[in-house]
Short mmCIF file of N, CA and C in Angstrom, two decimals:
data_model
loop_
_atom_site.label_atom_id
_atom_site.label_comp_id
_atom_site.label_asym_id
_atom_site.label_seq_id
_atom_site.Cartn_x
_atom_site.Cartn_y
_atom_site.Cartn_z
N MET A 1 32.08 180.06 120.00
CA MET A 1 33.02 178.94 119.87
C MET A 1 32.56 177.99 118.76
N GLN A 2 31.31 177.64 118.79
CA GLN A 2 30.82 176.69 117.78
C GLN A 2 30.89 177.29 116.37
N ASP A 3 30.64 178.60 116.25
CA ASP A 3 30.72 179.24 114.93
C ASP A 3 32.12 179.10 114.36
N GLY A 4 33.13 179.30 115.21
CA GLY A 4 34.50 179.18 114.74
C GLY A 4 34.80 177.77 114.24
N VAL A 5 34.31 176.78 114.98
CA VAL A 5 34.55 175.38 114.59
C VAL A 5 33.89 175.09 113.25
N SER A 6 32.63 175.49 113.09
CA SER A 6 31.92 175.20 111.85
C SER A 6 32.56 175.96 110.69
N ALA A 7 33.07 177.17 110.96
CA ALA A 7 33.72 177.95 109.90
C ALA A 7 34.96 177.21 109.40
N VAL A 8 35.74 176.67 110.34
CA VAL A 8 36.94 175.92 109.95
C VAL A 8 36.55 174.67 109.16
N GLY A 9 35.54 173.96 109.65
CA GLY A 9 35.09 172.76 108.96
C GLY A 9 34.60 173.09 107.56
N PHE A 10 33.84 174.18 107.44
CA PHE A 10 33.34 174.59 106.12
C PHE A 10 34.50 174.90 105.19
N HIS A 11 35.51 175.58 105.70
CA HIS A 11 36.68 175.93 104.88
C HIS A 11 37.39 174.66 104.40
N GLN A 12 37.52 173.68 105.30
CA GLN A 12 38.19 172.42 104.92
C GLN A 12 37.39 171.71 103.84
N ILE A 13 36.05 171.68 104.00
CA ILE A 13 35.21 171.01 103.00
C ILE A 13 35.33 171.72 101.66
N THR A 14 35.31 173.06 101.69
CA THR A 14 35.42 173.81 100.43
C THR A 14 36.75 173.52 99.75
N SER A 15 37.83 173.53 100.52
CA SER A 15 39.15 173.25 99.94
C SER A 15 39.17 171.85 99.34
N TRP A 16 38.61 170.88 100.06
CA TRP A 16 38.59 169.50 99.59
C TRP A 16 37.79 169.38 98.30
N LEU A 17 36.64 170.07 98.26
CA LEU A 17 35.82 170.01 97.04
C LEU A 17 36.55 170.63 95.87
N ASN A 18 37.25 171.73 96.11
CA ASN A 18 38.01 172.37 95.03
C ASN A 18 39.09 171.42 94.50
N ILE A 19 39.75 170.71 95.39
CA ILE A 19 40.79 169.76 94.97
C ILE A 19 40.16 168.65 94.14
N LYS A 20 39.02 168.12 94.62
CA LYS A 20 38.35 167.05 93.87
C LYS A 20 37.94 167.55 92.49
N LYS A 21 37.42 168.79 92.42
CA LYS A 21 36.97 169.34 91.14
C LYS A 21 38.15 169.50 90.19
N GLU A 22 39.27 170.02 90.69
CA GLU A 22 40.45 170.20 89.84
C GLU A 22 40.95 168.86 89.32
N THR A 23 41.00 167.86 90.20
CA THR A 23 41.45 166.53 89.79
C THR A 23 40.52 165.97 88.73
N TYR A 24 39.21 166.13 88.94
CA TYR A 24 38.23 165.62 87.98
C TYR A 24 38.40 166.31 86.63
N LEU A 25 38.56 167.63 86.65
CA LEU A 25 38.70 168.37 85.40
C LEU A 25 39.97 167.93 84.67
N LYS A 26 41.05 167.71 85.40
CA LYS A 26 42.30 167.29 84.75
C LYS A 26 42.12 165.93 84.08
N THR A 27 41.54 164.96 84.80
CA THR A 27 41.36 163.63 84.22
C THR A 27 40.37 163.69 83.07
N ASN A 28 39.33 164.52 83.23
CA ASN A 28 38.32 164.64 82.18
C ASN A 28 38.95 165.20 80.91
N THR A 29 39.83 166.19 81.05
CA THR A 29 40.49 166.78 79.88
C THR A 29 41.36 165.74 79.19
N LYS A 30 42.05 164.93 79.97
CA LYS A 30 42.90 163.88 79.38
C LYS A 30 42.04 162.90 78.59
N GLN A 31 40.90 162.51 79.16
CA GLN A 31 40.02 161.57 78.47
C GLN A 31 39.50 162.18 77.17
N LYS A 32 39.15 163.47 77.19
CA LYS A 32 38.65 164.13 75.97
C LYS A 32 39.73 164.13 74.91
N LYS A 33 40.96 164.45 75.29
CA LYS A 33 42.05 164.47 74.32
C LYS A 33 42.25 163.08 73.73
N CYS A 34 42.21 162.07 74.56
CA CYS A 34 42.37 160.69 74.07
C CYS A 34 41.23 160.35 73.10
N ALA A 35 40.02 160.78 73.45
CA ALA A 35 38.87 160.49 72.59
C ALA A 35 39.04 161.19 71.24
N GLU A 36 39.56 162.41 71.26
CA GLU A 36 39.75 163.13 70.00
C GLU A 36 40.79 162.42 69.13
N ILE A 37 41.84 161.89 69.76
CA ILE A 37 42.88 161.18 69.01
C ILE A 37 42.29 159.91 68.39
N MET A 38 41.43 159.23 69.14
CA MET A 38 40.80 158.02 68.61
C MET A 38 39.94 158.41 67.42
#
């Protein structure tokens, strides 16, 4: 039972981290483009 719970929690954390990483990469790319224009 506990293994199933931790597996679900781990999956949620992984998904959340992937979303944070994608958001960071998108904003980072925008900042780089702005810097290149400057």
